[in-house]
C-alpha positions as semicolon CSV with decimal commas, in nm:
position;residue;x (nm);y (nm);z (nm)
1;S;19,902;7,375;3,157
2;C;19,540;7,578;3,134
3;G;19,335;7,250;3,275
4;Q;19,535;7,257;3,587
5;A;19,516;7,615;3,735
6;S;19,274;7,688;4,061
7;V;18,930;7,938;3,929
8;A;19,120;8,175;4,161
9;A;19,439;8,183;4,059
10;L;19,304;8,183;3,663
11;D;19,328;8,484;3,462
12;F;19,065;8,592;3,196
13;T;19,308;8,449;2,955
14;E;19,339;8,129;3,094
15;L;18,976;8,116;3,171
16;V;18,886;8,133;2,794
17;C;19,178;7,855;2,692
18;I;18,938;7,630;2,959
19;M;18,670;7,733;2,797
20;E;18,746;7,658;2,436
21;G;18,898;7,346;2,490
22;L;18,585;7,195;2,552
23;D;18,327;7,160;2,275
24;A;17,911;7,238;2,345
25;K;17,751;6,937;2,450
26;Q;18,064;6,975;2,812
27;K;17,985;7,333;2,848
28;E;17,627;7,241;2,869
29;M;17,736;6,953;3,117
30;L;17,918;7,181;3,372
31;Q;17,728;7,420;3,392
32;D;17,426;7,180;3,503
33;Y;17,750;7,043;3,750
34;Q;17,806;7,352;3,917
35;T;17,441;7,436;3,943
36;V;17,359;7,069;4,132
37;V;17,663;7,142;4,278
38;D;17,703;7,481;4,386
39;S;18,062;7,450;4,321
40;S;18,216;7,832;4,165
41;D;18,598;7,584;4,036
42;I;18,561;7,546;3,735
43;D;18,912;7,405;3,688
44;Q;18,763;7,152;3,982
45;S;18,461;7,085;3,845
46;I;18,635;7,005;3,492
47;Q;18,889;6,751;3,608
48;I;18,629;6,595;3,861
49;L;18,362;6,551;3,536
50;K;18,753;6,434;3,317
51;D;18,798;6,156;3,627
52;C;18,427;6,043;3,566
53;K;18,446;6,014;3,202
54;W;18,210;6,346;3,155
55;N;17,972;6,091;3,275
56;L;17,724;6,393;3,465
57;E;17,558;6,131;3,685
58;N;17,852;5,971;3,817
59;A;18,058;6,322;3,869
60;I;17,807;6,432;4,051
61;N;17,776;6,137;4,314
62;T;18,113;6,170;4,343
63;A;18,083;6,559;4,389
64;F;17,896;6,500;4,705
65;E;18,105;6,134;4,844
66;M;18,360;6,352;4,864
67;K;18,227;6,658;5,101
68;H;18,069;6,392;5,214
69;R;18,379;6,275;5,291
70;G;18,569;6,609;5,323
71;A;18,843;6,447;5,088
72;S;18,972;6,711;4,836
73;R;19,015;6,435;4,554
74;P;18,736;6,293;4,379
75;T;18,710;5,876;4,293
76;P;18,564;5,780;3,979
77;M;18,228;5,646;4,111
78;N;18,018;5,435;3,927
79;T;17,645;5,407;3,825
80;E;17,640;4,994;3,876
81;S;17,813;5,025;4,174
82;S;17,619;5,292;4,341
83;A;17,277;5,153;4,258
84;P;17,138;5,050;4,577
85;A;17,030;4,693;4,608
86;S;16,643;4,811;4,584
87;T;16,428;5,085;4,660
88;G;16,093;5,055;4,755
89;P;15,813;5,314;4,704
90;T;15,865;5,607;4,978
91;Q;16,317;5,557;4,910
92;R;16,213;5,721;4,533
93;R;15,879;5,980;4,653
94;T;16,135;6,105;4,857
95;A;16,387;6,170;4,613
96;S;16,100;6,278;4,253
97;N;15,931;6,539;4,579
98;S;16,231;6,694;4,615
99;G;16,312;6,799;4,259
100;S;16,133;6,918;3,912
101;P;16,072;6,918;3,667
102;G;16,109;6,507;3,768
103;G;15,978;6,596;4,067
104;S;15,906;6,844;4,172
105;G;15,646;6,876;4,533
106;S;15,667;7,096;4,862
107;G;16,027;7,126;4,844
108;L;16,009;7,343;4,521
109;V;16,179;7,708;4,584
110;S;15,949;7,911;4,368
111;N;16,114;8,243;4,120
112;N;16,027;8,497;4,463
113;G;16,124;8,251;4,695
114;A;15,769;8,126;4,815
115;D;15,671;7,776;4,815
116;S;15,447;7,675;4,483
117;P;15,102;7,551;4,609
118;S;14,876;7,431;4,326
119;T;14,791;7,703;4,119
120;S;14,643;7,816;3,717
121;R;14,844;8,047;3,629
122;S;14,985;8,125;3,205
123;L;15,366;8,179;3,109
124;P;15,514;8,312;2,750
125;G;15,472;8,037;2,522
126;A;15,899;8,129;2,424
127;P;16,190;7,945;2,529
128;E;16,370;8,123;2,777
129;E;16,743;7,997;2,913
130;W;16,626;7,835;3,199
131;V;16,866;8,047;3,530
132;P;16,982;7,752;3,747
133;Q;16,719;7,883;4,134
134;N;16,941;7,841;4,496
135;T;16,818;7,509;4,536
136;L;17,013;7,215;4,803
137;L;17,013;6,836;4,776
138;T;16,797;6,634;5,044
139;S;17,037;6,341;4,971
140;G;17,311;6,198;4,757
141;L;17,118;6,109;4,515
142;S;16,854;6,299;4,512
143;F;16,817;6,654;4,439
144;L;16,667;6,948;4,278
145;G;16,676;7,200;3,933
146;P;16,544;7,187;3,599
147;I;16,817;6,882;3,513
148;A;16,703;6,657;3,759
149;H;16,637;6,437;3,519
150;R;16,932;6,459;3,374
151;V;17,144;6,324;3,670
152;L;16,913;6,065;3,860
153;P;17,069;5,750;3,889
154;H;16,854;5,497;3,661
155;W;16,695;5,277;4,002
156;A;16,545;5,633;4,116
157;S;16,326;5,702;3,798
158;E;16,055;5,478;3,665
159;S;16,043;5,590;3,333
160;Q;16,332;5,716;3,214
161;N;16,397;5,818;2,850
162;I;16,129;5,602;2,712
163;A;15,979;5,635;2,319
164;P;15,677;5,785;2,375
165;R;15,417;5,502;2,203
166;A;15,511;5,259;2,412
167;F;15,554;5,528;2,675
168;V;15,139;5,599;2,654
169;Q;15,046;5,204;2,596
170;Q;15,232;5,150;2,938
171;L;15,000;5,555;3,130
172;K;14,702;5,326;2,951
173;R;14,717;4,990;3,029
174;Q;14,834;5,187;3,459
175;Y;14,502;5,354;3,412
176;P;14,250;5,235;3,116
177;D;14,072;5,563;3,163
178;L;14,281;5,737;3,050
179;P;14,168;6,067;2,759
180;N;14,330;5,965;2,378
181;F;14,663;6,047;2,407
182;Y;14,873;6,069;2,082
183;E;15,114;5,821;2,031
184;G;15,365;6,060;1,947
185;T;15,581;6,300;1,937
186;Y;15,499;6,666;2,110
187;H;15,583;6,784;1,735
188;E;15,406;6,539;1,607
189;A;15,123;6,567;1,848
190;N;15,114;6,966;1,722
191;R;15,060;6,922;1,396
192;A;14,829;6,676;1,420
193;A;14,642;6,887;1,607
194;R;14,731;7,228;1,338
195;T;14,535;6,971;1,091
196;Q;14,259;6,917;1,305
197;G;14,186;7,251;1,423
198;R;14,203;7,202;1,723
199;S;14,383;7,290;2,081
200;L;14,687;7,078;2,217
201;F;14,644;6,950;2,560
202;L;14,958;6,870;2,709
203;Y;14,986;6,654;3,022
204;I;15,331;6,660;3,202
205;H;15,464;6,334;3,377
206;S;15,635;6,337;3,708
207;P;15,652;6,003;3,722
208;Q;15,823;6,002;4,132
209;H;15,555;6,286;4,278
210;E;15,356;6,271;4,544
211;D;15,018;6,375;4,358
212;T;15,065;6,225;4,017
213;E;14,882;5,898;4,115
214;E;14,549;6,139;4,218
215;F;14,555;6,267;3,956
216;L;14,531;6,023;3,624
217;S;14,297;5,840;3,880
218;R;14,052;6,024;4,018
219;T;14,087;6,359;3,757
220;L;14,189;6,274;3,397
221;S;14,033;5,961;3,431
222;N;13,717;6,143;3,504
223;E;13,396;6,051;3,225
224;A;13,334;6,417;3,195
225;V;13,721;6,496;3,174
226;R;13,752;6,226;2,952
227;D;13,479;6,364;2,684
228;T;13,604;6,690;2,724
229;L;13,917;6,660;2,600
230;N;13,860;6,326;2,326
231;G;13,602;6,558;2,191
232;N;13,775;6,913;2,149
233;F;14,155;6,847;2,168
234;V;14,438;6,665;2,058
235;C;14,599;6,535;2,394
236;W;14,977;6,414;2,420
237;T;15,154;6,343;2,715
238;G;15,553;6,225;2,779
239;T;15,699;6,226;3,131
240;V;16,016;6,438;3,272
241;T;16,256;6,142;3,173
242;Q;16,220;6,243;2,847
243;T;16,426;6,435;2,644
244;E;16,192;6,623;2,490
245;T;15,974;6,648;2,806
246;Y;16,234;6,828;2,953
247;R;16,303;7,054;2,730
248;L;15,897;7,140;2,677
249;A;15,944;7,159;3,012
250;S;16,181;7,411;3,041
251;H;16,035;7,593;2,734
252;L;15,685;7,636;2,962
253;R;15,867;7,736;3,368
254;V;15,703;7,437;3,513
255;E;15,769;7,440;3,947
256;S;15,527;7,209;4,023
257;Y;15,330;6,871;3,935
258;P;15,112;6,736;3,798
259;C;15,095;7,009;3,502
260;V;14,885;7,062;3,213
261;A;14,845;7,341;2,998
262;V;14,641;7,413;2,625
263;K;14,846;7,553;2,309
264;N;14,706;7,642;2,017
265;P;14,959;7,518;1,755
266;H;14,847;7,785;1,476
267;R;15,071;7,988;1,742
268;E;15,422;7,820;1,712
269;A;15,663;8,156;1,764
270;S;15,400;8,344;1,975
271;R;15,375;8,532;2,320
272;I;15,138;8,522;2,429
273;P;15,135;8,341;2,737
274;V;15,028;7,971;2,764
275;P;14,711;7,870;3,003
276;L;14,862;7,641;3,200
277;H;14,797;7,452;3,552
278;E;15,020;7,305;3,801
279;G;14,897;7,081;4,116
280;L;14,540;6,878;4,188
281;I;14,266;7,015;4,026
282;P;13,905;6,860;4,061
283;A;13,734;6,735;3,759
284;E;13,454;6,959;3,765
285;Q;13,739;7,222;3,807
286;M;13,943;7,103;3,540
287;V;13,640;7,097;3,287
288;N;13,485;7,384;3,343
289;W;13,924;7,492;3,315
290;L;13,943;7,297;2,942
291;H;13,651;7,538;2,835
292;E;13,794;7,899;2,915
293;V;14,101;7,772;2,733
294;K;13,906;7,652;2,446
295;V;13,650;8,011;2,414
296;K;14,020;8,156;2,420
297;Y;14,111;7,967;2,161
298;D;13,856;7,903;1,935
299;A;13,852;8,178;1,755
300;D;14,214;8,225;1,735
301;I;14,148;7,854;1,540
302;A;13,909;7,932;1,317
303;E;14,115;8,250;1,190
304;A;14,352;8,034;1,128
305;K;14,127;7,805;0,982
306;R;14,043;8,040;0,709
307;R;14,353;8,214;0,704
308;N;14,435;7,798;0,588
309;T;14,179;7,779;0,392
310;E;14,248;8,101;0,197
311;V;14,625;8,020;0,155
312;K;14,473;7,691;-0,062
313;Q;14,265;7,848;-0,225
314;S;14,519;8,117;-0,387
315;S;14,743;7,819;-0,370
316;Q;14,516;7,575;-0,531
317;L;14,423;7,874;-0,750
318;R;14,862;7,934;-0,851
319;E;14,836;7,529;-0,934
320;M;14,533;7,644;-1,188
321;Q;14,711;7,925;-1,287
322;D;15,033;7,733;-1,364
323;M;14,837;7,435;-1,524
324;E;14,669;7,666;-1,769
325;Y;15,013;7,847;-1,782
326;L;15,172;7,530;-1,871
327;Q;14,888;7,422;-2,107
328;A;14,911;7,747;-2,341
329;L;15,306;7,671;-2,331
330;E;15,272;7,324;-2,510
331;M;14,994;7,412;-2,738
332;D;15,239;7,691;-2,834
333;R;15,467;7,465;-2,865
334;Q;15,253;7,220;-2,995
335;R;15,210;7,443;-3,266
336;E;15,521;7,543;-3,369
337;E;15,619;7,222;-3,385
338;E;15,329;7,099;-3,600
339;E;15,375;7,470;-3,850
340;R;15,754;7,290;-3,828
341;R;15,701;7,017;-3,948
342;K;15,387;7,085;-4,209
343;K;15,723;7,348;-4,361
344;E;15,950;7,003;-4,326
345;L;15,698;6,874;-4,477
346;A;15,628;7,108;-4,826
347;A;16,014;7,115;-4,805
348;V;16,011;6,780;-4,930
349;E;15,719;6,749;-5,126
350;E;15,869;7,082;-5,293
351;M;16,218;6,851;-5,354
352;E;16,033;6,620;-5,432
353;A;15,826;6,778;-5,719
354;V;16,185;6,911;-5,859
355;R;16,317;6,544;-5,821
356;R;16,007;6,342;-6,029
357;K;16,027;6,671;-6,240
358;E;16,398;6,687;-6,374
359;E;16,296;6,296;-6,358
360;A;16,042;6,376;-6,599
361;E;16,275;6,613;-6,854
362;K;16,505;6,332;-6,833
363;K;16,281;6,108;-6,979
364;R;16,156;6,323;-7,180
365;I;16,472;6,397;-7,330
366;E;16,599;6,067;-7,376
367;E;16,277;5,915;-7,536
368;E;16,331;6,214;-7,788
369;K;16,647;6,048;-7,825
370;A;16,482;5,738;-7,895
371;R;16,233;5,847;-8,120
372;E;16,522;6,048;-8,338
373;E;16,746;5,816;-8,308
374;E;16,395;5,484;-8,435
375;K;16,326;5,748;-8,702
376;K;16,691;5,674;-8,852
377;K;16,648;5,351;-8,801
378;K;16,319;5,385;-9,024
379;L;16,488;5,575;-9,249
380;E;16,822;5,353;-9,287
381;K;16,517;5,081;-9,376
382;R;16,336;5,270;-9,618
383;K;16,722;5,303;-9,825
384;V;16,796;4,966;-9,784
385;L;16,421;4,895;-9,969
386;A;16,512;4,819;-10,402
387;P;16,395;5,088;-10,594
388;E;16,086;5,102;-10,668
389;P;15,987;4,885;-11,042
390;P;15,844;5,042;-11,325
391;A;15,446;4,817;-11,379
392;G;15,457;4,576;-11,576
393;P;15,451;4,184;-11,575
394;G;15,589;4,016;-11,233
395;V;15,559;4,311;-11,103
396;T;15,226;4,353;-10,798
397;L;15,074;4,717;-10,740
398;V;15,023;4,691;-10,318
399;V;14,837;4,888;-10,124
400;I;14,888;4,876;-9,716
401;R;14,563;5,059;-9,516
402;L;14,790;5,180;-9,176
403;P;14,582;5,196;-8,844
404;D;14,581;5,597;-8,883
405;G;14,405;5,673;-9,194
406;Q;14,777;5,709;-9,456
407;Q;14,822;5,461;-9,655
408;I;15,093;5,358;-9,843
409;K;15,158;5,270;-10,229
410;R;15,434;5,076;-10,385
411;R;15,495;4,853;-10,664
412;F;15,767;4,536;-10,556
413;K;15,793;4,182;-10,807
414;E;15,686;3,892;-10,776
415;T;16,000;3,760;-10,584
416;T;15,963;4,028;-10,310
417;T;15,893;3,824;-9,905
418;F;15,696;3,919;-9,715
419;Q;16,019;4,037;-9,483
420;T;15,997;4,349;-9,683
421;L;15,712;4,420;-9,641
422;F;15,720;4,416;-9,265
423;D;16,034;4,618;-9,331
424;L;15,867;4,876;-9,522
425;I;15,530;4,905;-9,264
426;D;15,810;4,938;-8,976
427;T;15,973;5,275;-9,130
428;Y;15,727;5,473;-9,080
429;E;15,553;5,591;-8,691
430;L;15,216;5,329;-8,632
431;K;14,933;5,484;-8,412
432;T;14,580;5,477;-8,348
433;L;14,301;5,666;-8,419
434;D;14,308;5,859;-8,093
435;G;14,767;5,918;-8,149
436;D;14,870;5,617;-7,914
437;D;15,160;5,460;-8,026
438;I;15,158;5,091;-8,143
439;E;15,386;4,871;-8,019
440;K;15,299;4,530;-8,175
441;W;15,084;4,481;-8,548
442;V;14,957;4,217;-8,746
443;V;14,915;4,261;-9,137
444;L;14,553;4,069;-9,236
445;S;14,415;4,137;-9,530
446;R;13,995;4,120;-9,671
447;Y;14,023;3,906;-9,999
448;P;14,145;3,599;-9,893
449;K;14,054;3,697;-9,547
450;K;14,382;3,627;-9,368
451;K;14,652;3,703;-9,143
452;W;15,022;3,722;-9,323
453;D;15,244;3,682;-9,030
454;D;15,574;3,450;-9,261
455;P;15,799;3,716;-9,374
456;S;15,996;3,440;-9,615
457;M;15,643;3,414;-9,878
458;T;15,674;3,565;-10,207
459;L;15,406;3,795;-10,337
460;K;15,436;3,545;-10,649
461;D;15,342;3,282;-10,338
462;A;15,053;3,430;-10,136
463;R;14,910;3,450;-10,538
464;L;14,709;3,714;-10,521
465;G;14,748;3,875;-10,875
466;R;14,841;4,237;-10,975
467;Q;14,738;4,426;-10,728
468;A;14,680;4,325;-10,372
469;M;14,561;4,555;-10,052
470;F;14,664;4,499;-9,687
471;F;14,561;4,645;-9,318
472;V;14,804;4,719;-9,093
473;Q;14,617;4,636;-8,728
474;E;14,772;4,619;-8,335
475;E;14,839;4,311;-8,313
476;I;14,572;4,296;-7,899
């Protein structure tokens, strides 16, 4: 199969076949493994990693154990069984002094082949892919190279991949006079520095380095250094056993410890060199260096503040303009809504007016029809009245004055009842002097002063004589 051939016998197609069988994490682990154990046999390297279930620490320890025994076939190692029962400070320091970024010391080999003494330098701030150095192992469990923190056994480091907040609190308990380090991730600290308009001070901690304790207790715990950092910088620290800090160390290409750097938070992707200092540095020199870096960055930060202010003001102006535009749109919408409502109301009122007019016309027609019917009835009543008798004995001349001033003169026999008079009055349209219709009325006389309301009484019974006069009034 394509996973069993040795690298010497592999052609390009078989090599591609092997590599395509690995995911990105496995390819990265394979590169780290070959760098550490100095192996060019891809097939054997993959086989060892597979036997160790892709545990990089176990695979590396297995490879060195195999080299030590001269074995040709790897034996998978167990991390717990490979750890010694106890490790003293001397043993841990020996392991750390030989590595980088986990603990770079006298054994570190720099890019030009010379030892890396304590030095202050500037390196490009842009991330670059790490290029493995030609490093050597000092023991089966401690070795050189920027991936040391990934493969150190759990008993070879004091901090491991500890959470940022817990690490800062642990460091402050051990060194209470340290500056106020931001308790969060590097990216959170960078955002905080950008928000506060300050430079970001970085301390990359190597717990196993022989100079770490002296740097923390004498330099970073110095009052002048602490005051300078607290008053002018946002401070952040991380240990190289953390994944995030390891990546940052690779980003800065750290070669020696202790290591501090100052970063302009407004130039995240800039290629302007990042001021970086590696190795021990006296407190007074640290303060001077910090002031020099601050002066260098102040102009950039001020310019960034100015730009941020302009951007903020521009954003506020746009928001204000957008708000005014939205308010104008809302006013237009309300105006259109009001006009639409008025039109609808006018249409409703117009329809209501038409309806009222139609109803009034209908009512008028009905009333006119009713009046006509009433007239017909009254005429019919007049027709049924007995013929007017000639003057003579037993005949009374009756004069009836209506409310509007009209008079009715007619002769009636003495035997005629008042009901006949009432029927005669009812054949006329009774109106007031103002022209209003009279619905209810009464018949009165002045001599004698009396109200006549008995329809069965005859003129003879009333003893009115040969002539009688009555008045019709509206009944109130």
